[in-house]
Coordinates of C-alpha atoms and ligand atoms in Angstrom, one line a residue:
M1 CA 33.7 -28.2 23.3
S2 CA 36.4 -25.9 22.0
D3 CA 38.2 -26.5 18.7
K4 CA 41.4 -27.2 20.5
A5 CA 39.9 -29.8 22.8
N6 CA 38.5 -31.5 19.7
V7 CA 41.9 -31.8 18.2
R8 CA 43.2 -33.1 21.4
N9 CA 40.6 -35.9 21.5
L10 CA 41.4 -36.9 18.0
R11 CA 42.7 -40.4 17.6
L12 CA 44.7 -40.3 14.4
H13 CA 45.4 -43.4 12.3
V14 CA 47.8 -42.8 9.4
V15 CA 47.6 -44.9 6.3
I16 CA 50.4 -44.6 3.7
L17 CA 49.8 -46.0 0.3
A18 CA 52.8 -47.6 -1.2
A19 CA 51.7 -50.8 -3.0
G20 CA 51.9 -49.6 -6.6
K21 CA 54.6 -50.7 -8.9
G22 CA 55.3 -47.2 -10.2
T23 CA 55.5 -48.5 -13.8
R24 CA 56.4 -45.0 -15.1
M25 CA 59.6 -44.9 -13.1
R26 CA 61.0 -47.8 -15.3
S27 CA 62.8 -49.3 -12.4
K28 CA 63.3 -52.5 -10.6
L29 CA 63.4 -50.6 -7.4
P30 CA 60.0 -49.8 -5.9
K31 CA 59.1 -46.2 -6.6
V32 CA 58.8 -45.2 -2.9
L33 CA 62.4 -46.3 -2.3
H34 CA 63.8 -43.9 -4.8
P35 CA 65.5 -41.1 -2.8
V36 CA 64.9 -37.3 -2.8
A37 CA 67.7 -35.3 -1.3
G38 CA 69.4 -38.5 -0.1
R39 CA 66.4 -40.1 1.7
S40 CA 63.9 -42.5 0.3
M41 CA 60.5 -41.0 -0.4
L42 CA 58.8 -43.5 1.9
A43 CA 61.2 -42.8 4.8
R44 CA 60.4 -39.1 4.4
V45 CA 56.7 -39.7 4.6
L46 CA 57.2 -42.0 7.6
D47 CA 59.2 -39.3 9.4
V48 CA 56.3 -36.9 9.0
A49 CA 53.7 -39.5 10.0
E50 CA 55.7 -40.2 13.2
L51 CA 55.9 -36.5 14.0
L52 CA 52.1 -36.3 14.1
N53 CA 52.1 -38.7 17.1
P54 CA 49.3 -40.9 15.7
V55 CA 47.7 -43.8 17.4
S56 CA 48.8 -46.1 14.6
I57 CA 50.7 -46.0 11.3
R58 CA 49.9 -48.5 8.5
V59 CA 51.8 -48.8 5.2
V60 CA 50.0 -50.6 2.4
I61 CA 52.5 -52.5 0.3
G62 CA 52.3 -54.9 -2.6
F63 CA 55.0 -54.6 -5.3
E64 CA 58.4 -55.6 -3.8
A65 CA 56.8 -55.7 -0.4
A66 CA 59.7 -57.4 1.3
A67 CA 62.2 -54.9 -0.1
I68 CA 60.2 -52.0 1.2
Q69 CA 59.8 -53.5 4.7
A70 CA 63.5 -54.2 4.9
A71 CA 64.4 -50.7 3.8
C72 CA 62.0 -48.9 6.1
S73 CA 61.6 -51.1 9.1
R74 CA 60.5 -49.2 12.2
P75 CA 59.1 -50.3 15.5
H76 CA 55.7 -48.6 15.3
V77 CA 54.8 -49.3 11.7
N78 CA 52.2 -51.9 10.7
W79 CA 52.5 -53.4 7.2
V80 CA 49.4 -54.3 5.3
V81 CA 49.8 -56.3 2.1
Q82 CA 47.5 -55.5 -0.8
A83 CA 48.1 -58.5 -2.9
Q84 CA 46.6 -57.0 -6.1
Q85 CA 46.7 -53.3 -6.8
L86 CA 43.0 -52.7 -7.6
G87 CA 43.3 -48.9 -6.9
T88 CA 43.7 -46.4 -4.2
G89 CA 40.2 -47.1 -2.8
H90 CA 41.0 -50.8 -2.5
A91 CA 44.4 -50.0 -0.9
V92 CA 42.8 -47.9 1.8
A93 CA 40.1 -50.6 2.3
C94 CA 42.8 -53.1 3.1
A95 CA 44.3 -50.8 5.7
V96 CA 40.8 -50.0 7.2
A97 CA 40.1 -53.8 7.4
D98 CA 43.4 -54.2 9.3
L99 CA 42.3 -51.4 11.7
Q100 CA 39.6 -53.6 13.2
G101 CA 40.1 -53.8 16.9
V102 CA 42.7 -50.9 16.8
G103 CA 40.4 -48.1 15.8
D104 CA 36.9 -47.3 17.1
A105 CA 34.5 -46.8 14.1
T106 CA 31.7 -45.7 16.4
T107 CA 33.2 -42.4 17.6
P108 CA 33.9 -39.3 15.4
N109 CA 37.3 -39.0 17.1
D110 CA 39.0 -41.9 15.3
R111 CA 40.2 -40.4 12.0
V112 CA 42.1 -41.9 9.1
L113 CA 44.7 -39.7 7.5
V114 CA 45.7 -41.0 4.0
L115 CA 49.2 -40.2 2.8
Y116 CA 50.9 -41.3 -0.4
G117 CA 54.3 -42.9 -0.4
D118 CA 55.2 -41.0 -3.5
V119 CA 54.6 -37.5 -2.1
P120 CA 57.9 -37.1 -0.4
L121 CA 58.2 -33.4 0.6
L122 CA 55.2 -33.4 2.9
S123 CA 55.6 -31.8 6.3
V124 CA 53.7 -31.4 9.5
S125 CA 53.1 -27.7 8.7
V126 CA 51.2 -28.8 5.5
L127 CA 49.1 -31.4 7.3
A128 CA 48.3 -29.6 10.6
P129 CA 46.0 -27.0 8.9
L130 CA 44.1 -29.8 7.1
I131 CA 43.6 -31.8 10.3
V132 CA 42.4 -28.7 12.1
A133 CA 40.2 -27.5 9.2
A134 CA 38.5 -30.9 8.8
Q135 CA 37.9 -31.6 12.5
A136 CA 34.1 -30.8 12.2
S137 CA 33.8 -32.6 8.9
A138 CA 33.4 -36.2 7.8
L139 CA 36.0 -35.7 5.1
G140 CA 38.8 -33.3 4.5
V141 CA 40.7 -33.2 1.2
L142 CA 44.0 -31.4 0.5
S143 CA 44.3 -29.8 -2.9
T144 CA 46.8 -27.5 -4.6
Q145 CA 47.1 -25.4 -7.7
V146 CA 49.6 -26.2 -10.4
D147 CA 50.5 -24.7 -13.8
D148 CA 50.4 -28.1 -15.5
P149 CA 47.7 -30.4 -14.0
T150 CA 48.3 -33.2 -16.5
G151 CA 47.9 -36.6 -15.0
Y152 CA 46.4 -35.5 -11.7
G153 CA 42.8 -35.7 -10.4
R154 CA 41.0 -32.4 -10.8
I155 CA 39.0 -30.8 -8.0
I156 CA 35.5 -30.1 -9.5
R157 CA 33.6 -27.4 -7.7
D158 CA 30.0 -26.1 -8.1
A159 CA 29.0 -22.5 -8.6
A160 CA 29.1 -21.9 -4.8
G161 CA 32.7 -23.2 -4.7
N162 CA 31.9 -26.5 -3.0
M163 CA 33.8 -29.5 -4.1
V164 CA 31.4 -31.9 -5.8
A165 CA 33.9 -34.5 -7.2
I166 CA 37.4 -35.4 -7.9
R167 CA 37.8 -36.4 -11.6
E168 CA 40.8 -38.4 -12.7
H169 CA 42.6 -37.0 -15.8
R170 CA 41.6 -40.0 -17.9
D171 CA 37.9 -39.6 -17.0
A172 CA 37.7 -35.8 -17.3
S173 CA 35.8 -33.8 -19.8
A174 CA 37.5 -31.1 -21.9
D175 CA 36.2 -28.4 -19.5
E176 CA 37.3 -30.4 -16.4
L177 CA 40.8 -30.8 -17.9
D178 CA 41.2 -27.0 -17.8
V179 CA 40.9 -27.0 -14.0
N180 CA 44.3 -26.5 -12.4
E181 CA 43.3 -27.2 -8.8
I182 CA 44.3 -30.8 -8.3
N183 CA 43.9 -33.5 -5.7
T184 CA 47.1 -34.1 -3.8
G185 CA 45.7 -37.5 -2.8
I186 CA 46.0 -36.6 0.9
L187 CA 42.8 -36.7 2.8
I188 CA 41.4 -37.2 6.3
A189 CA 38.1 -39.0 7.1
R190 CA 36.2 -40.4 10.0
L191 CA 37.0 -44.1 10.4
G192 CA 33.3 -45.0 10.7
D193 CA 32.4 -43.1 7.5
L194 CA 35.3 -44.5 5.6
A195 CA 34.5 -48.1 6.6
A196 CA 30.9 -47.5 5.3
W197 CA 32.0 -45.8 2.0
L198 CA 34.8 -48.0 0.8
P199 CA 32.7 -51.2 0.2
Q200 CA 30.5 -49.0 -2.1
L201 CA 33.2 -48.1 -4.5
A202 CA 32.9 -49.5 -8.0
P203 CA 35.5 -49.6 -10.8
H204 CA 33.3 -47.5 -13.3
N205 CA 36.2 -45.5 -14.7
A206 CA 38.8 -45.5 -17.5
Q207 CA 41.3 -47.5 -15.4
G208 CA 38.8 -50.1 -14.1
E209 CA 40.1 -49.3 -10.6
L210 CA 38.5 -48.6 -7.2
Y211 CA 39.2 -44.9 -6.8
L212 CA 39.5 -43.6 -3.3
T213 CA 38.5 -40.2 -4.7
D214 CA 34.9 -41.5 -5.4
I215 CA 34.2 -41.2 -1.6
V216 CA 33.5 -37.5 -2.3
G217 CA 30.3 -38.4 -4.2
L218 CA 29.3 -40.9 -1.4
A219 CA 29.8 -38.3 1.3
R220 CA 27.8 -35.8 -0.6
A221 CA 25.0 -38.3 -1.2
E222 CA 24.8 -38.6 2.6
H223 CA 24.9 -34.8 3.1
K224 CA 28.1 -35.2 5.2
A225 CA 30.2 -32.1 5.7
I226 CA 33.3 -31.9 3.5
T227 CA 36.2 -29.6 3.9
T228 CA 38.9 -28.8 1.3
R229 CA 42.1 -27.1 2.1
M230 CA 44.4 -25.7 -0.6
E231 CA 48.1 -26.0 0.0
P232 CA 49.7 -22.8 -1.4
D233 CA 53.1 -24.5 -2.0
P234 CA 52.6 -27.2 -4.7
L235 CA 56.1 -28.6 -4.3
L236 CA 55.4 -29.9 -0.8
V237 CA 52.4 -32.0 -2.0
T238 CA 53.6 -33.0 -5.5
G239 CA 53.5 -36.8 -6.2
I240 CA 56.3 -38.4 -8.2
N241 CA 55.3 -40.6 -11.1
D242 CA 58.4 -40.7 -13.3
R243 CA 62.1 -39.9 -13.2
W244 CA 61.8 -36.6 -14.8
A245 CA 59.4 -35.4 -12.1
L246 CA 61.9 -36.9 -9.6
A247 CA 64.8 -34.9 -11.1
E248 CA 62.8 -31.7 -11.2
M249 CA 61.7 -32.1 -7.6
E250 CA 65.3 -32.8 -6.5
R251 CA 66.5 -29.6 -8.2
A252 CA 63.7 -27.4 -6.9
W253 CA 64.2 -28.8 -3.4
Q254 CA 68.0 -28.3 -3.5
L255 CA 67.6 -24.7 -4.6
R256 CA 65.3 -24.1 -1.6
Q257 CA 67.8 -25.6 0.8
A258 CA 70.6 -23.5 -0.8
Q259 CA 68.5 -20.4 -0.4
R260 CA 67.9 -21.2 3.3
L261 CA 71.7 -21.7 3.8
A262 CA 72.6 -18.5 1.9
L263 CA 70.0 -16.5 3.9
S264 CA 71.4 -17.8 7.1
G265 CA 74.8 -16.3 6.3
T266 CA 76.8 -18.6 4.0
T267 CA 78.1 -17.5 0.7
L268 CA 77.4 -20.0 -2.1
V269 CA 79.4 -19.4 -5.2
D270 CA 76.8 -21.1 -7.3
P271 CA 73.5 -22.1 -5.5
S272 CA 72.7 -24.6 -8.2
R273 CA 76.0 -26.4 -7.6
V274 CA 75.7 -27.4 -3.9
D275 CA 73.7 -30.4 -2.9
I276 CA 72.4 -31.0 0.7
R277 CA 71.4 -34.6 1.4
G278 CA 70.7 -34.2 5.1
E279 CA 70.9 -31.4 7.5
V280 CA 73.4 -28.5 7.6
V281 CA 73.9 -26.4 10.7
S282 CA 75.9 -23.4 9.8
G283 CA 77.4 -20.4 11.5
L284 CA 78.2 -17.1 9.9
D285 CA 80.4 -16.1 7.0
N286 CA 81.1 -19.6 5.6
L287 CA 81.9 -20.0 1.9
I288 CA 81.0 -23.0 -0.2
D289 CA 82.5 -23.2 -3.7
V290 CA 81.0 -25.1 -6.6
N291 CA 80.1 -28.8 -6.7
V292 CA 80.1 -29.5 -3.0
V293 CA 77.9 -32.3 -1.7
L294 CA 76.9 -32.3 2.0
E295 CA 75.4 -35.4 3.4
G296 CA 74.1 -36.5 6.8
V297 CA 74.5 -34.0 9.6
V298 CA 77.1 -31.4 8.7
T299 CA 77.9 -28.8 11.3
L300 CA 80.0 -25.7 10.3
G301 CA 81.4 -23.1 12.7
C302 CA 82.1 -19.6 11.3
N303 CA 84.5 -18.5 8.6
V304 CA 84.7 -22.0 7.2
I305 CA 85.8 -22.3 3.6
I306 CA 84.9 -25.4 1.5
E307 CA 86.6 -25.3 -1.8
S308 CA 85.2 -26.9 -4.9
H309 CA 84.5 -30.6 -5.6
C310 CA 84.3 -31.8 -2.0
V311 CA 82.1 -34.4 -0.4
L312 CA 81.4 -34.0 3.4
R313 CA 79.3 -36.6 5.2
N314 CA 78.6 -36.3 9.0
V315 CA 81.3 -33.9 9.8
T316 CA 81.8 -31.1 12.2
L317 CA 84.1 -28.2 11.2
G318 CA 85.3 -25.6 13.7
D319 CA 85.8 -21.9 13.1
G320 CA 88.2 -21.0 10.3
V321 CA 88.5 -24.5 8.9
R322 CA 89.6 -24.7 5.3
V323 CA 88.8 -27.8 3.2
R324 CA 90.7 -27.6 0.0
A325 CA 89.5 -28.8 -3.3
F326 CA 88.7 -32.5 -4.1
S327 CA 88.6 -33.7 -0.5
H328 CA 86.4 -36.4 0.9
L329 CA 85.4 -36.2 4.6
D330 CA 83.3 -38.8 6.3
G331 CA 82.6 -39.0 10.0
A332 CA 85.4 -36.5 10.9
Q333 CA 85.7 -33.7 13.5
L334 CA 87.9 -30.8 12.7
A335 CA 88.7 -28.2 15.4
A336 CA 89.2 -24.5 14.7
G337 CA 91.9 -23.5 12.2
V338 CA 92.4 -26.9 10.7
E339 CA 93.3 -27.1 7.0
V340 CA 92.9 -30.3 4.9
G341 CA 93.5 -31.2 1.3
P342 CA 93.6 -30.7 -1.6
F343 CA 92.8 -34.4 -2.3
A344 CA 92.5 -35.5 1.4
R345 CA 90.5 -38.4 2.6
L346 CA 89.2 -38.4 6.2
R347 CA 87.4 -41.6 7.2
P348 CA 85.1 -42.2 10.2
G349 CA 86.6 -41.6 13.7
T350 CA 89.1 -38.9 12.5
H351 CA 89.6 -36.1 15.0
L352 CA 91.9 -33.3 14.0
A353 CA 92.8 -30.9 16.9
A354 CA 93.1 -27.1 16.4
N355 CA 95.4 -25.8 13.7
S356 CA 96.6 -29.3 12.5
R357 CA 97.2 -29.9 8.8
V358 CA 96.4 -32.8 6.5
G359 CA 97.8 -32.3 3.0
N360 CA 97.4 -33.9 -0.4
F361 CA 96.9 -37.6 -0.9
V362 CA 96.6 -38.3 2.8
E363 CA 94.2 -40.9 4.2
I364 CA 93.3 -40.8 7.9
K365 CA 91.0 -43.3 9.7
A366 CA 89.9 -43.7 13.4
S367 CA 92.8 -41.4 14.6
R368 CA 93.3 -38.4 16.8
I369 CA 95.8 -35.9 15.6
G370 CA 97.0 -33.4 18.1
A371 CA 97.0 -29.6 17.9
G372 CA 99.4 -28.1 15.3
S373 CA 100.6 -31.5 14.0
K374 CA 101.2 -31.8 10.3
I375 CA 100.8 -34.7 7.9
N376 CA 101.2 -33.0 4.7
H377 CA 101.9 -35.5 1.9
L378 CA 101.0 -39.0 0.7
S379 CA 100.5 -40.8 4.0
Y380 CA 98.1 -43.3 5.6
V381 CA 97.4 -42.9 9.3
G382 CA 95.0 -45.4 10.9
D383 CA 94.1 -46.4 14.4
T384 CA 96.6 -43.8 15.7
T385 CA 96.7 -41.3 18.6
M386 CA 99.2 -38.5 17.8
G387 CA 100.1 -35.7 20.2
A388 CA 100.6 -32.0 19.4
D389 CA 103.2 -30.4 17.1
C390 CA 104.3 -33.5 15.3
N391 CA 105.7 -33.5 11.8
V392 CA 105.0 -36.5 9.7
G393 CA 107.1 -36.8 6.6
A394 CA 105.8 -37.7 3.1
G395 CA 105.0 -41.3 2.5
T396 CA 104.6 -42.4 6.1
I397 CA 102.4 -45.4 6.7
T398 CA 101.0 -46.9 9.9
C399 CA 100.9 -50.6 9.3
N400 CA 97.8 -51.1 11.4
Y401 CA 96.6 -54.4 10.0
D402 CA 98.4 -57.7 10.4
G403 CA 96.1 -59.6 8.1
A404 CA 93.8 -60.6 11.0
N405 CA 93.6 -57.8 13.5
K406 CA 93.9 -54.0 13.7
H407 CA 96.5 -52.5 16.1
Q408 CA 97.1 -49.1 17.6
T409 CA 100.0 -46.7 17.0
L410 CA 100.7 -44.2 19.8
I411 CA 102.8 -41.1 19.0
G412 CA 103.6 -38.5 21.7
D413 CA 104.1 -34.7 21.3
A414 CA 106.7 -33.0 19.1
V415 CA 107.7 -36.2 17.3
F416 CA 109.4 -35.9 14.0
V417 CA 108.8 -38.8 11.6
G418 CA 111.1 -38.9 8.6
S419 CA 109.7 -39.5 5.1
S420 CA 108.8 -43.0 4.0
T421 CA 108.6 -44.4 7.4
Q422 CA 106.5 -47.5 8.3
L423 CA 105.2 -47.7 11.8
V424 CA 104.3 -51.4 12.4
A425 CA 101.6 -51.4 15.0
P426 CA 101.2 -52.0 17.9
V427 CA 104.0 -49.5 18.5
Q428 CA 104.7 -46.4 20.6
V429 CA 106.8 -43.4 19.9
G430 CA 107.6 -41.2 22.9
D431 CA 107.6 -37.4 23.2
G432 CA 110.2 -35.5 21.2
A433 CA 111.5 -38.7 19.4
T434 CA 112.9 -38.5 15.9
I435 CA 112.6 -41.2 13.3
G436 CA 115.1 -41.3 10.5
A437 CA 113.7 -41.3 6.9
G438 CA 113.0 -44.7 5.4
S439 CA 112.7 -46.5 8.7
T440 CA 110.5 -49.5 9.4
I441 CA 109.7 -49.1 13.1
T442 CA 108.8 -52.4 14.8
H443 CA 109.9 -51.6 18.4
D444 CA 108.8 -48.7 20.7
V445 CA 110.9 -45.6 20.5
P446 CA 111.6 -43.9 23.9
A447 CA 111.0 -40.2 24.4
G448 CA 113.8 -38.0 23.0
H449 CA 115.5 -40.8 21.1
L450 CA 116.5 -41.0 17.5
A451 CA 115.5 -44.2 15.8
I452 CA 116.9 -45.3 12.5
A453 CA 115.8 -48.7 11.2
R454 CA 117.1 -49.0 7.7
A455 CA 120.0 -50.7 6.0
R456 CA 123.3 -48.8 6.3
Q457 CA 124.5 -47.0 3.2
M458 CA 127.6 -48.4 1.6
N459 CA 129.7 -46.4 -1.0
R460 CA 132.2 -48.1 -3.3
A461 CA 134.8 -46.0 -5.0
G462 CA 135.5 -46.7 -8.7
W463 CA 132.3 -48.8 -9.2
Q464 CA 132.1 -50.2 -12.8
R465 CA 128.6 -50.5 -14.2
P466 CA 127.8 -53.9 -15.9
K467 CA 128.2 -53.7 -19.7
K468 CA 126.0 -55.3 -22.3
K469 CA 127.3 -58.6 -23.7
P470 CA 128.3 -58.4 -27.4
K471 CA 125.7 -60.2 -29.6
Ligands
UD1_501 C1 46.2 -40.4 -7.4 C2 44.8 -39.8 -7.3 C3 44.7 -38.5 -8.0 C4 45.8 -37.5 -7.5 C5 47.2 -38.2 -7.5 C6 48.2 -37.3 -6.8 C7 43.2 -41.6 -7.1 C8 42.2 -42.4 -7.9 N1 43.9 -40.7 -7.8 O1 46.5 -40.6 -8.8 O2 43.4 -37.9 -7.8 O3 45.8 -36.3 -8.2 O4 47.2 -39.4 -6.9 O5 49.5 -37.7 -6.9 O6 43.3 -41.8 -6.0 N2 48.5 -47.4 -4.6 C9 48.4 -48.5 -3.9 N3 47.5 -49.5 -4.3 C10 46.8 -49.4 -5.5 C11 47.0 -48.2 -6.2 C12 47.9 -47.2 -5.8 O7 48.9 -48.6 -2.8 O8 46.1 -50.3 -5.8 C13 49.5 -46.3 -4.1 C14 50.7 -46.1 -5.0 O9 51.7 -46.9 -4.7 C15 51.0 -44.6 -4.8 C16 49.6 -44.0 -4.4 O10 48.8 -45.1 -4.1 O11 51.8 -44.4 -3.7 C17 49.0 -43.3 -5.6 O12 48.9 -44.2 -6.7 P1 49.1 -43.7 -8.2 O13 48.9 -44.8 -9.1 O14 50.4 -42.9 -8.3 O15 47.9 -42.7 -8.4 P2 47.8 -41.5 -9.4 O16 47.4 -41.9 -10.7 O17 49.0 -40.6 -9.2
MG502 MG1 50.9 -40.9 -8.3

């Protein structure tokens, strides 16, 4: 049987360990729900697990189990509760017990891949070589080399280079502490072997726990084949134990994403001051100034400029768009040549057609603004459809909410709205209409008409101002 066929026959069961309290995080939130680059560690691990197309996925939970289930609920995930956290070996034993009837312990094809909920930057490209390398072995262990191995289990090898044990930091001798090849925690084993080894684990160690890592000794005693694979990039397999490690990982990961963006043709004024918490699809010759946060899916055309201190979440910006400083864009689509800000706020459902302008202190929600239209100052536009080439004066407000329901405002092409106008929805303004400044528009305005809806001005000659009464 060829190697490839072997991998194809493999029936993979993923087990993710996430029952621990994560005491060192000093948090009421379970450790695995803390985010890295905007997404919880466990959600990231689950994403990777799903990409492997396994037969089953089990997540072992204990501390704050309900909160974790609620935050990461997915159709194909089975939850296994480990009531008491007796160690990583015990956690896997709980999952293996739960695999009864799902997995077949009598064939070498059913494999258990153990992942940790606190190793968030894992990827399929890290796991695939381990799965392939270990296909002829009973056990495959993923290691890596780090400058500072403090706290990790060390990979102990004999003179021939074979792994003979994994020694936890607290149980290690002085010589063993010098080893900088560490256990990532990630391993793959045959279900049948694992089911036989786990009941043999004993808590003979400094922490009084059932260590999963002790299966190395059991496999050796049975002369079973063991494979190790060393991941060259430690960041991708680093486990998070405290908030400093979390912060360092966040920075390291952000810098890598910034590098990827820069190398794909975007100028970053300072790569350490752009944060990507999602996915950025970017054309050529874009420029991102300092302190910009990109969240969700952000799609940029070419020659886009994002000035400093902007937050963009789930937005699409066409070619030549300029987002000026201190703007907040969420769920908005901007066509080519649009300019917004400074201090603009675009909320979900905002569509700005080509070359339109949204200026300072303008909020737009669930509205379509036509090509070339301008809303330049201090306005609120909500639930509105506006045609092309309109000019909306400063301080214009669509009164879209009557206290119970939202209503639409429809504005045609080439409409001029004078400053400080209120458009009380539902209301329609026809093409080419003009609205006098300070109007409160409660009735539709026909095309081409002038509407003025304000008190008439009265001038009195010789007006005497009131005088203060003598004390
Ligand atoms: C573990 C490994 C260590 C490795 C390190 C990598 C063991 C004995 N040690 O140590 O060799 O270098 O990870 O990061 O395996 N968990 C449970 N139930 C338990 C205990 C833990 O589900 O009873 C979960 C935790 O929630 C966590 C994971 O297992 O997601 C690892 O536990 P943790 O306590 O962080 O182990 P480490 O001391 O880091
Ligand atoms: Mg850990």
